[in-house]
Tab-separated table of C-alpha atoms in Angstrom:
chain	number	residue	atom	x	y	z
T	28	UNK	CA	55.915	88.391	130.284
T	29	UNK	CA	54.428	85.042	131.239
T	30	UNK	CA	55.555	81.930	131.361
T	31	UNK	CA	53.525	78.796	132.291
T	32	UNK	CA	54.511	75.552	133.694
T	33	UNK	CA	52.088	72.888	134.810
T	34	UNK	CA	49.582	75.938	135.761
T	35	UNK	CA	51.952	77.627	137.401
T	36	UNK	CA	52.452	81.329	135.957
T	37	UNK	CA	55.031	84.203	136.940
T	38	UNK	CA	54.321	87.606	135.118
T	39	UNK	CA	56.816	90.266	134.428
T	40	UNK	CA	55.064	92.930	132.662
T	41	UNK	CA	58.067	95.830	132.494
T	42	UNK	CA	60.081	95.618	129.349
T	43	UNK	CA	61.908	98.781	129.902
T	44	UNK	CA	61.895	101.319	132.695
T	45	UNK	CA	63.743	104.868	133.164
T	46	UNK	CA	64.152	106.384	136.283
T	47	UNK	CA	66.242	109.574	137.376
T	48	UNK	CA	69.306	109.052	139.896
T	49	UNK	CA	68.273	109.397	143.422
T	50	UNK	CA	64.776	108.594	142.452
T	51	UNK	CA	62.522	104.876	143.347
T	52	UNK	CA	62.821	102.371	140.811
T	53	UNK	CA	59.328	100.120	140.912
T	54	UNK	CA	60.251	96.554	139.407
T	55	UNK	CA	56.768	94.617	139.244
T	56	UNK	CA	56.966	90.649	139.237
T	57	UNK	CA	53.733	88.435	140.165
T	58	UNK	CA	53.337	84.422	140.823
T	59	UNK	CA	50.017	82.232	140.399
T	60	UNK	CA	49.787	80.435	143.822
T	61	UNK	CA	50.766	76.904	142.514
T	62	UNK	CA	53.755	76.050	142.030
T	63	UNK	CA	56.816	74.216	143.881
T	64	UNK	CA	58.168	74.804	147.050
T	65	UNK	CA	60.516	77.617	146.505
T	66	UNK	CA	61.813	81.298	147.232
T	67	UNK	CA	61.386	83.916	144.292
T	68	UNK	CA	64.407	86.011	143.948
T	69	UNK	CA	65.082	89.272	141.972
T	70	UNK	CA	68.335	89.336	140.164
T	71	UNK	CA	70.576	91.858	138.344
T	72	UNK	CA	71.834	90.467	135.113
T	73	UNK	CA	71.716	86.554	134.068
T	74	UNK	CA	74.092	83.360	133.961
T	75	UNK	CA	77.572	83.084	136.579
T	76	UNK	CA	77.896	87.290	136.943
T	77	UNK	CA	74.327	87.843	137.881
T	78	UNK	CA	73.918	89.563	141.345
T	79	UNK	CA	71.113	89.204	144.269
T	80	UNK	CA	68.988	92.191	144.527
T	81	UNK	CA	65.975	90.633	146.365
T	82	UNK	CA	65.622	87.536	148.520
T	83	UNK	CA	63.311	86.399	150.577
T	84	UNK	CA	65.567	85.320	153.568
T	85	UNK	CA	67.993	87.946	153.253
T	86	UNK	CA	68.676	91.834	154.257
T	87	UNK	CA	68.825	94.419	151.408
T	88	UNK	CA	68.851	98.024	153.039
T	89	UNK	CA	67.148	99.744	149.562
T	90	UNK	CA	64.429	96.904	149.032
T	91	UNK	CA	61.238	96.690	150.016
T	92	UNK	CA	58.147	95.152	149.086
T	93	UNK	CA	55.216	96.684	147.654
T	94	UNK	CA	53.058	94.205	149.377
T	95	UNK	CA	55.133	92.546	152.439
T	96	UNK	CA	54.764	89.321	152.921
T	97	UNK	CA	52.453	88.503	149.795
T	98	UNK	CA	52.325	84.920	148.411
T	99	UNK	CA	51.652	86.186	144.699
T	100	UNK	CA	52.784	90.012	144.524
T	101	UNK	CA	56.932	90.279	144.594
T	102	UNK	CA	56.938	93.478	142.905
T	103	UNK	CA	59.625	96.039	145.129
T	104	UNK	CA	60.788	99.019	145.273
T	105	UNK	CA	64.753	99.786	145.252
T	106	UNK	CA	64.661	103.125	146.625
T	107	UNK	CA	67.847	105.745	145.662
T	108	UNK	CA	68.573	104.698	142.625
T	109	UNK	CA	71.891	105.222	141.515
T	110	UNK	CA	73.880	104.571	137.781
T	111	UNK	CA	75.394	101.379	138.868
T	112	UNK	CA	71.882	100.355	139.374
T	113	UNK	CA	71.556	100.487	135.289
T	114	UNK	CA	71.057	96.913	133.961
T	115	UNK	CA	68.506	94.167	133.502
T	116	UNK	CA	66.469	92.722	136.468
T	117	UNK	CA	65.062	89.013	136.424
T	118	UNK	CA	62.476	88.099	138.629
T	119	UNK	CA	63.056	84.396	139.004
T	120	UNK	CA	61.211	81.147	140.991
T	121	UNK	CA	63.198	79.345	142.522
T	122	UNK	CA	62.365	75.000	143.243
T	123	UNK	CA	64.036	73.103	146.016
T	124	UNK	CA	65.962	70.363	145.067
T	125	UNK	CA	68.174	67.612	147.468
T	126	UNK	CA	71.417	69.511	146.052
T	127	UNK	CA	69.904	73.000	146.391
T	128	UNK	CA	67.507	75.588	144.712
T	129	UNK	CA	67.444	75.350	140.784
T	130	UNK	CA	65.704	77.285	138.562
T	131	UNK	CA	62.151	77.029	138.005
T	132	UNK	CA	60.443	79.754	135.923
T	133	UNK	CA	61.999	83.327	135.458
T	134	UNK	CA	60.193	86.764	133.901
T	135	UNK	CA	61.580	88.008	130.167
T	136	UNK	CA	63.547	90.316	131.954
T	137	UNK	CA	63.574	94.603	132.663
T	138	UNK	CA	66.288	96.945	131.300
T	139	UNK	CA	66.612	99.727	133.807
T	140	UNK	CA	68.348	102.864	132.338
T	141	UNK	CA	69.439	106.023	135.242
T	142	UNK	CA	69.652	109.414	133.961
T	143	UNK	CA	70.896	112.441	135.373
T	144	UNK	CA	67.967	113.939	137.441
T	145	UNK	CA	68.377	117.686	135.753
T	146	UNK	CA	67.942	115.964	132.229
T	147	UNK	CA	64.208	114.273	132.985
T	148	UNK	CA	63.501	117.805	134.986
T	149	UNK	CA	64.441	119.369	131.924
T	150	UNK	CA	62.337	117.180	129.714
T	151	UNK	CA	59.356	117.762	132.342
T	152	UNK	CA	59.775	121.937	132.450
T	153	UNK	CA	60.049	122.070	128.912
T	154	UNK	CA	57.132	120.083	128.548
T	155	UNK	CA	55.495	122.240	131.174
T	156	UNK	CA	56.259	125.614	129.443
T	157	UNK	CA	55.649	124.173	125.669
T	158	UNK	CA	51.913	123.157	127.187
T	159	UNK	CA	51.506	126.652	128.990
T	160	UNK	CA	52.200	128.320	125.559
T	161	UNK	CA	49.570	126.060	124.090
T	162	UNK	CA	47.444	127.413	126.721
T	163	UNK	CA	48.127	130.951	126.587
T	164	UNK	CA	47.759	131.326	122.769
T	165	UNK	CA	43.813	129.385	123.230
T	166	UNK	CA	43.405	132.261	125.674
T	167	UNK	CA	44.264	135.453	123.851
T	168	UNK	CA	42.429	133.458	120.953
T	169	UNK	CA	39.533	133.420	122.861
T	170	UNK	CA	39.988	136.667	124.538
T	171	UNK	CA	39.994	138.412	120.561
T	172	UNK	CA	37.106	136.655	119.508
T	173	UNK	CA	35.257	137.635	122.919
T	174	UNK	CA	36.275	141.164	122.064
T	175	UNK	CA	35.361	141.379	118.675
T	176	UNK	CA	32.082	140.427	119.219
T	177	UNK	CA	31.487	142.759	121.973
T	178	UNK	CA	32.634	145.524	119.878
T	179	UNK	CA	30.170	144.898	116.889
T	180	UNK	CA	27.523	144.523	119.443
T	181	UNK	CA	28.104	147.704	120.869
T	182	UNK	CA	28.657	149.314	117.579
T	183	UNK	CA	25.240	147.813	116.552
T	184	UNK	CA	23.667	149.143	119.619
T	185	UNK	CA	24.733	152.670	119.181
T	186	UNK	CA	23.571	152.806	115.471
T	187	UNK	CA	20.383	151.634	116.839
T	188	UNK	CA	20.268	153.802	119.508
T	189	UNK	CA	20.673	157.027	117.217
T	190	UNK	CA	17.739	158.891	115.929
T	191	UNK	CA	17.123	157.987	112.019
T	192	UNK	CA	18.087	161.630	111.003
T	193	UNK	CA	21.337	160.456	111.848
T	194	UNK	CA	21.624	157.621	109.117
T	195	UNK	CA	21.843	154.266	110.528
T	196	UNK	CA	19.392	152.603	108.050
T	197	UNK	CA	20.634	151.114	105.422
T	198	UNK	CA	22.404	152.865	102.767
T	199	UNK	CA	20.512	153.842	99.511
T	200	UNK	CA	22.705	155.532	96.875
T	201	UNK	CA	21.122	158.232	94.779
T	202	UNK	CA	23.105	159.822	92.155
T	203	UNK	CA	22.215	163.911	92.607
T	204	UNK	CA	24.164	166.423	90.761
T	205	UNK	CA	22.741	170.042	90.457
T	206	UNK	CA	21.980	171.013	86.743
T	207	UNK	CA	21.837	168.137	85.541
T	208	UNK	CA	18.325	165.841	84.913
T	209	UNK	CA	16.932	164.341	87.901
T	210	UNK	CA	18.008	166.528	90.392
T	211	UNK	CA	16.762	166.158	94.091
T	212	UNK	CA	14.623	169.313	93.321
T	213	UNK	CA	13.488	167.663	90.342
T	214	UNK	CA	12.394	164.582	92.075
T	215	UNK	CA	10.956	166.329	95.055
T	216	UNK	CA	8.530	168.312	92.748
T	217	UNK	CA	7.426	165.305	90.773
T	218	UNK	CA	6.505	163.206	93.701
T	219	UNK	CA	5.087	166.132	95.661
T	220	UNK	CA	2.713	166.943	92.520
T	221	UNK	CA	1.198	163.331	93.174
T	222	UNK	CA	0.691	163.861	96.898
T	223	UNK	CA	-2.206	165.799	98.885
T	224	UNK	CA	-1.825	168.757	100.139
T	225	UNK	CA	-1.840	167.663	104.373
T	226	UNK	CA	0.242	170.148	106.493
T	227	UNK	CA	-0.698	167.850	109.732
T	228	UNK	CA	1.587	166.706	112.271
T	229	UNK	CA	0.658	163.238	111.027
T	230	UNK	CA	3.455	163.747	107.988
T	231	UNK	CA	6.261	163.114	109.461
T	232	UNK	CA	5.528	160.112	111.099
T	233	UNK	CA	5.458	158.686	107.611
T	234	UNK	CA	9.467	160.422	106.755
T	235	UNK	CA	11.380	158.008	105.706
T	236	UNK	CA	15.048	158.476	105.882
T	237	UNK	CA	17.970	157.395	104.336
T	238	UNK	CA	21.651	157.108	104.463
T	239	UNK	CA	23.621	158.894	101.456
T	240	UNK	CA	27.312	157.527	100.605
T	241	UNK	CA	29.340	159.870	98.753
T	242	UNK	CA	29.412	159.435	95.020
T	243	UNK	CA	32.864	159.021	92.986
T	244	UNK	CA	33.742	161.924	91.657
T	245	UNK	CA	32.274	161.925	87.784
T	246	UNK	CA	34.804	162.552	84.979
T	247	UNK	CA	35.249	166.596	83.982
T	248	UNK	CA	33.547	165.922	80.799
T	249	UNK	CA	30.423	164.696	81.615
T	250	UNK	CA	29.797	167.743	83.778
T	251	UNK	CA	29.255	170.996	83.518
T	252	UNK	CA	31.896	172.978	85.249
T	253	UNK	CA	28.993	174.802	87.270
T	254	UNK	CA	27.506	171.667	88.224
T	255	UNK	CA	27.695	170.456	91.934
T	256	UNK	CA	27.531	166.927	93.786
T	257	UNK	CA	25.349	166.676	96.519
T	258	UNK	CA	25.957	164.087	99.388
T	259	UNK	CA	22.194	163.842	100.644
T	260	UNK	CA	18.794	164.157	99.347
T	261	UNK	CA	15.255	163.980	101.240
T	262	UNK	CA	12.582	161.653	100.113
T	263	UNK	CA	9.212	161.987	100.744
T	264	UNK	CA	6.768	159.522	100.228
T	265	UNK	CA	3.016	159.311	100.391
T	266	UNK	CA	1.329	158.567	103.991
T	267	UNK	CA	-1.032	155.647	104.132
């Protein structure tokens, strides 16, 4: 928004601005410090039907300044901004002539649109609530992984915390049916024909224990019908 004339430069950044009725409307508009003798003006629309909103020398109850009496900074404020303030500002420099002021340099322009203040408090609350949402799901989200990770952690704990007859090691499946070869009895006598005789106390801190899943039921035919599953079995192994 700059326009440049023997080193003179007036900047007006704003290419469109929205503002709610009965709220400020900022209009920014600066000036390099040379330049002709001259007012700068601000003015609603362009050509024979443009109107005055801003001038230097003159009284405009809803203007101010943003700096007063600044040689480079005419940005204002028009302050109660109504729908017949809709429309497009120019800030404009003004030279002195013989026959009067003409013309000098003049911004690009800013289209002002005014909407209804519950329509831009509408936008703003839903954007409010659509952002708390946001917010709340991260939380819950958080709060569920938080929880889940305290509850295998105290579920690990207590398995730890049980004695081993209880069966938290880790599971070893052995397949004992009574009657049939390999029985825990079976097994028990084998490795017990391999290991001395030592009725110490010593033994059984060298029990190992382990945790028994139940075994699918085997088809009819592969059993005998006086044949019974077993859940657990006790090993016994050798002390060192």
């Amino acid at each position: 928004g700059a326009q440049v004339t023997q080193g003179f430069q007036l900047r007006q950044p704003q290419d469109k601005v929205s503002v709610a009725i009965g709220e400020t409307l900022t209009l920014t508009c600066t000036t390099s410090r040379e330049g002709p003798v001259g007012p700068v003006k601000w003015l609603k629309g362009w050509g024979s039907g443009n109107q005055t909103v801003y001038d230097q020398t003159g009284t405009f109850p809803r203007v101010t300044r943003a700096v007063d009496r600044s040689d480079t900074d005419f940005t204002i404020h028009i302050s109660d901004v109504q729908f017949e303030d809709a429309g497009t500002y120019y800030c404009v420099k003004f030279e002195r002539r013989l026959h009067g002021p003409e013309v000098f340099q003049h911004g690009k322009g800013t289209e002002v649109s005014v909407q209804e203040k519950t329509q831009v408090s509408g936008i703003v609350a839903a954007t409010v609530v659509f952002g708390s949402l946001l917010l709340l799901l991260l939380l819950l989200f958080v709060a569920l992984c938080m929880y889940r990770r305290k509850h295998r952690g105290d579920v690990e704990s207590q398995c730890l915390a049980r004695p081993a007859a209880m069966g938290c090691f880790s599971p070893l499946s052995l397949r004992c049916c009574v009657g049939t070869p390999s029985t825990p009895s079976e097994v028990l006598d084998a490795e017990s024909s391999h290991l001395p005789s030592q009725q110490s106390g010593k033994e059984d801190n060298y029990i190992h224990y382990a945790d028994l899943q139940p075994l699918p039921v085997a088809p009819r035919h592969i059993r005998s019908p006086d044949a019974a599953c077993s859940e657990y079995a006790s090993v016994r192994v050798a002390a060192k």
